[in-house]
CSV table of C-alpha atoms in Angstrom, one decimal:
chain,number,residue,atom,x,y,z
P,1273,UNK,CA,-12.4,18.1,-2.0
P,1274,UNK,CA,-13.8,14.6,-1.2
P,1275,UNK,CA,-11.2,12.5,0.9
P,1276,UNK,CA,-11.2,8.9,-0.4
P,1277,UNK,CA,-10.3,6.0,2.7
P,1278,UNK,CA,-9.6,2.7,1.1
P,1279,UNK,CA,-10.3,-0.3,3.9
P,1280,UNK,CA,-8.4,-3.1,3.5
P,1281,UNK,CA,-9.7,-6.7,4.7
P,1282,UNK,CA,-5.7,-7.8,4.6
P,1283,UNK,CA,-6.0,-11.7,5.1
P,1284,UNK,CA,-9.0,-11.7,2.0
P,1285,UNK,CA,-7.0,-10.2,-0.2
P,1286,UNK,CA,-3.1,-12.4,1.0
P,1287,UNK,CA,-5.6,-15.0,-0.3
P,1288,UNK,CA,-6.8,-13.6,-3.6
P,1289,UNK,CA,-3.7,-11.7,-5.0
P,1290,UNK,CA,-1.7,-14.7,-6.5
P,1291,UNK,CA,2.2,-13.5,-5.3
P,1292,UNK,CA,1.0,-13.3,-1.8
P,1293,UNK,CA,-0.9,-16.3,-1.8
P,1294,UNK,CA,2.2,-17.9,-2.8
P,1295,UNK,CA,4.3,-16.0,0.4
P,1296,UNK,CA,1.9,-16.9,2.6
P,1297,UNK,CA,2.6,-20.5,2.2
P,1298,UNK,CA,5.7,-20.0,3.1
P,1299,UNK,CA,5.4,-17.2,5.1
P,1300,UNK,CA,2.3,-15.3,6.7
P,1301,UNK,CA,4.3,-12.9,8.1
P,1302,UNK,CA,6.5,-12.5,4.8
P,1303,UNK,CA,3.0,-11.6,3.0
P,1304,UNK,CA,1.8,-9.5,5.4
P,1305,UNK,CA,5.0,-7.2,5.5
P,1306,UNK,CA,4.7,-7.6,1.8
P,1307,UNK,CA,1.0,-6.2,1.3
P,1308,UNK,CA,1.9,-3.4,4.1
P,1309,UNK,CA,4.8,-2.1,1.7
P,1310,UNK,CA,2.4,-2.3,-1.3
P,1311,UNK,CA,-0.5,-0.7,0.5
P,1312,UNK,CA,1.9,2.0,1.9
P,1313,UNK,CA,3.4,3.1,-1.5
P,1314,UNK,CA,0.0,3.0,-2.8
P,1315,UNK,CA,-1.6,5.3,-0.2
P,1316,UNK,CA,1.8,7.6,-0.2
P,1317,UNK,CA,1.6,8.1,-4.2
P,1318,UNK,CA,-2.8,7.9,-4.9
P,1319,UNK,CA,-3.0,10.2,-1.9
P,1320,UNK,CA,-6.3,7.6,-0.8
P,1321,UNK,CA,-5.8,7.2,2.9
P,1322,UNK,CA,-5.4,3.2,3.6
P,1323,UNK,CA,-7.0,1.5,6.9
P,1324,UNK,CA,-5.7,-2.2,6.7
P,1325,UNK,CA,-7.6,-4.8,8.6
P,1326,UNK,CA,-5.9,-8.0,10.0
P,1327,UNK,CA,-8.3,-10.6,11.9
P,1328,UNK,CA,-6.7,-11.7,15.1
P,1329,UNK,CA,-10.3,-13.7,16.5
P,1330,UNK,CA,-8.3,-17.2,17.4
P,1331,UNK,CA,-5.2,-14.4,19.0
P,1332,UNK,CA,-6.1,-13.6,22.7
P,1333,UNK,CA,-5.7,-9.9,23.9
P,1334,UNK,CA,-4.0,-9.0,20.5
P,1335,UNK,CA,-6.2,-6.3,19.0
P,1336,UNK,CA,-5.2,-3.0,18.3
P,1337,UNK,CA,-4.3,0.1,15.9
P,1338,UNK,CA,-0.7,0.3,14.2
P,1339,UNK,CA,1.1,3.1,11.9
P,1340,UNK,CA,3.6,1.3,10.2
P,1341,UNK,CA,5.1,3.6,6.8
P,1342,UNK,CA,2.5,6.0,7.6
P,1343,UNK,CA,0.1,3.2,7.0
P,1344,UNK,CA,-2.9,2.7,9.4
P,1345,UNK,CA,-3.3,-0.7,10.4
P,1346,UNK,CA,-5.5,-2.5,12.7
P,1347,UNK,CA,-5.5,-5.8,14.2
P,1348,UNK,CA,-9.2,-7.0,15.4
P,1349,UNK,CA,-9.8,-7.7,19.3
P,1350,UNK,CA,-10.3,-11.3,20.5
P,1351,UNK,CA,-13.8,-12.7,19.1
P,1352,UNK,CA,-13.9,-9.9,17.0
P,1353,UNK,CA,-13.9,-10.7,13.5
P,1354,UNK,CA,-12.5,-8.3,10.3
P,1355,UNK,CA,-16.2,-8.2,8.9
P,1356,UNK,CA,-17.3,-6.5,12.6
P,1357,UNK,CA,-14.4,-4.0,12.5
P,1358,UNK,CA,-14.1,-3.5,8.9
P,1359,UNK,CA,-18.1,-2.2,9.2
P,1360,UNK,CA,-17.2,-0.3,12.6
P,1361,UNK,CA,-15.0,1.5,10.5
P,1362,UNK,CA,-16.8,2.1,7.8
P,1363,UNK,CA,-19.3,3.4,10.2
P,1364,UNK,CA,-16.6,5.9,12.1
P,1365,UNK,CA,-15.4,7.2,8.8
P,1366,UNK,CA,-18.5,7.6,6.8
P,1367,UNK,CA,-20.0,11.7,6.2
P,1368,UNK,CA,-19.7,14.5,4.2
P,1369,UNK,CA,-16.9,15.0,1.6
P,1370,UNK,CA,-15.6,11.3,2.7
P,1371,UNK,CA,-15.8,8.5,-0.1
P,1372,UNK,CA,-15.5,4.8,1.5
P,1373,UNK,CA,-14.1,1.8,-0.3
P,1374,UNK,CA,-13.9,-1.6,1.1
P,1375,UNK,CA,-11.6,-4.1,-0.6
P,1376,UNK,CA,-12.7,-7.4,0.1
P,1377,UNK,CA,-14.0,-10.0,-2.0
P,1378,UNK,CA,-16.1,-11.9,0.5
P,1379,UNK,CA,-19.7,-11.3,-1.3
P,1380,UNK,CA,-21.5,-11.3,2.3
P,1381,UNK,CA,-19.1,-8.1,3.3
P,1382,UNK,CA,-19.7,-6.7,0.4
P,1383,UNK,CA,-23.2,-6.3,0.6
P,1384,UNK,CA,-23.4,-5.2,4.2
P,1385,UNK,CA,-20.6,-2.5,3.6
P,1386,UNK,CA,-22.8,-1.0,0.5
P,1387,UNK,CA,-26.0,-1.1,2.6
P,1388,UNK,CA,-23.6,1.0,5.0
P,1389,UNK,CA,-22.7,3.7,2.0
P,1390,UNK,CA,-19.2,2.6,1.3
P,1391,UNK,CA,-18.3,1.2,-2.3
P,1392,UNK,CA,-17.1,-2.0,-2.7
P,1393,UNK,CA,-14.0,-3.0,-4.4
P,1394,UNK,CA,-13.1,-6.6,-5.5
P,1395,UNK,CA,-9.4,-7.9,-4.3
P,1396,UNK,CA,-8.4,-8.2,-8.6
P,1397,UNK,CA,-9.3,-4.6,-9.3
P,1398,UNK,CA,-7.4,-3.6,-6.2
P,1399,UNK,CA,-4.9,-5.6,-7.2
P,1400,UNK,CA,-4.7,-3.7,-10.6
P,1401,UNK,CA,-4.8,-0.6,-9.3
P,1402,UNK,CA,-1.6,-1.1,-7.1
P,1403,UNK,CA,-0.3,-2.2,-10.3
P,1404,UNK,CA,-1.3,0.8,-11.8
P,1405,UNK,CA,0.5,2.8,-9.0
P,1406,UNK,CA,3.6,1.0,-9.1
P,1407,UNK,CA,4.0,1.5,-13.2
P,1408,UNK,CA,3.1,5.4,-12.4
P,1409,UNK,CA,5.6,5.4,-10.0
P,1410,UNK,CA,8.2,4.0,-12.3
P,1411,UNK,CA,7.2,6.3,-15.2
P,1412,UNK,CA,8.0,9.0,-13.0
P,1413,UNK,CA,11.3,8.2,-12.1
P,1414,UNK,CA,12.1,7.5,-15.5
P,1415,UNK,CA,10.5,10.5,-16.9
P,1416,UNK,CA,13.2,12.2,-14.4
P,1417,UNK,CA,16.8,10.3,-14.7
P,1418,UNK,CA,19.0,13.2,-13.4
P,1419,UNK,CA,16.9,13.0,-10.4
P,1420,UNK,CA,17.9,9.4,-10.1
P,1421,UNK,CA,21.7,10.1,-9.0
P,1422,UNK,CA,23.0,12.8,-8.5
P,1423,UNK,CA,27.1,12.6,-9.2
P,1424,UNK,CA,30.0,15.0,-8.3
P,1425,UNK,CA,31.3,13.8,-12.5
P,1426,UNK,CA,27.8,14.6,-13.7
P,1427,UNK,CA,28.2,17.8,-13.1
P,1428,UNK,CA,32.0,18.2,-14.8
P,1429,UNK,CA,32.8,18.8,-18.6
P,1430,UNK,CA,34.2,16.7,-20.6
P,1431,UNK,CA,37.3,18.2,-20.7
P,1432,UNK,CA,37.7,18.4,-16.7
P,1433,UNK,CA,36.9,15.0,-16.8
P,1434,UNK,CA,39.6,14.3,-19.0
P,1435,UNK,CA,42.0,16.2,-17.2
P,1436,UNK,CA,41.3,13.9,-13.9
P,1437,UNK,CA,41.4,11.0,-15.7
P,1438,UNK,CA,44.6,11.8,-16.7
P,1439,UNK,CA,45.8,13.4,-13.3
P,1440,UNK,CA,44.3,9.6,-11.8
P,1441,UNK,CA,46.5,7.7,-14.2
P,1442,UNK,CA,49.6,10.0,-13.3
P,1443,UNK,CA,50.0,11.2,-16.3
């Protein structure tokens, strides 16, 4: 079984994914939290494992690796920049039965990540493929609605249920 590892460059794609571009002028933080969630529900339900990348260069003594809803993410250290730790990465993670993706859309990255033997994945096609995930995910709670709740009256006839309907009304 190949394991597939999906590195995220997260500020590249807040800018290219149109509903966090638009967060993150209101809030960076807001699109952040918002591109963890999405990247965590993708990882949890595609089973690809998920290393996000946030550039912290012009953030002194920041840096650093954080699991947040099971999610891997890493922050880079001062006058490090995502490109250098996205490739470290890369570089860690790369060997046998391990398939590296990069999502970025910076064409520079891009190129140096492929020489490196990962595969390259635009932010848009990421972006459908979350979208893919989250209409999966929905088709699978719909294909199961008695697993959506799970009520003490769900369970009754409709004659009991009549009887405490009646009992309720004091009748």
């Amino acid at each position: 079984m190949i394991q597939e590892i999906l590195i995220v460059d997260g500020y590249n794609i807040i800018g290219a994914w149109p509903e966090l571009q638009k967060l993150k002028d209101i809030s960076l933080e807001e699109a952040r939290d918002r591109l963890i969630q999405q990247l965590a529900e993708y990882q949890s339900f595609s089973g690809t494992k998920v290393l996000l990348v946030f550039d912290a260069y012009y953030v002194p003594g920041l840096g650093g690796k954080y699991v947040q809803n099971k999610l891997r993410i890493y922050y880079t250290k001062e006058k490090e920049t995502a490109d250098e730790l996205i490739e470290r990465l890369v570089t860690e993670n790369i060997g046998r039965r391990k398939q590296i993706y990069v999502a970025t859309s910076d064409m520079t990255e891009q190129h140096v990540i492929f020489g490196k033997g990962a595969f390259r994945v635009p932010a848009g096609e990421l972006l459908v493929k979350v979208g893919q995930v989250k209409r999966d995910i929905q088709h699978k709670i719909e294909e199961k609605p008695e697993s959506r709740r799970n009520t003490f009256d769900s369970k009754l006839s409709g004659e009991v249920k009549g009887l405490f309907e009646k009992w309720r009304r004091g009748q």
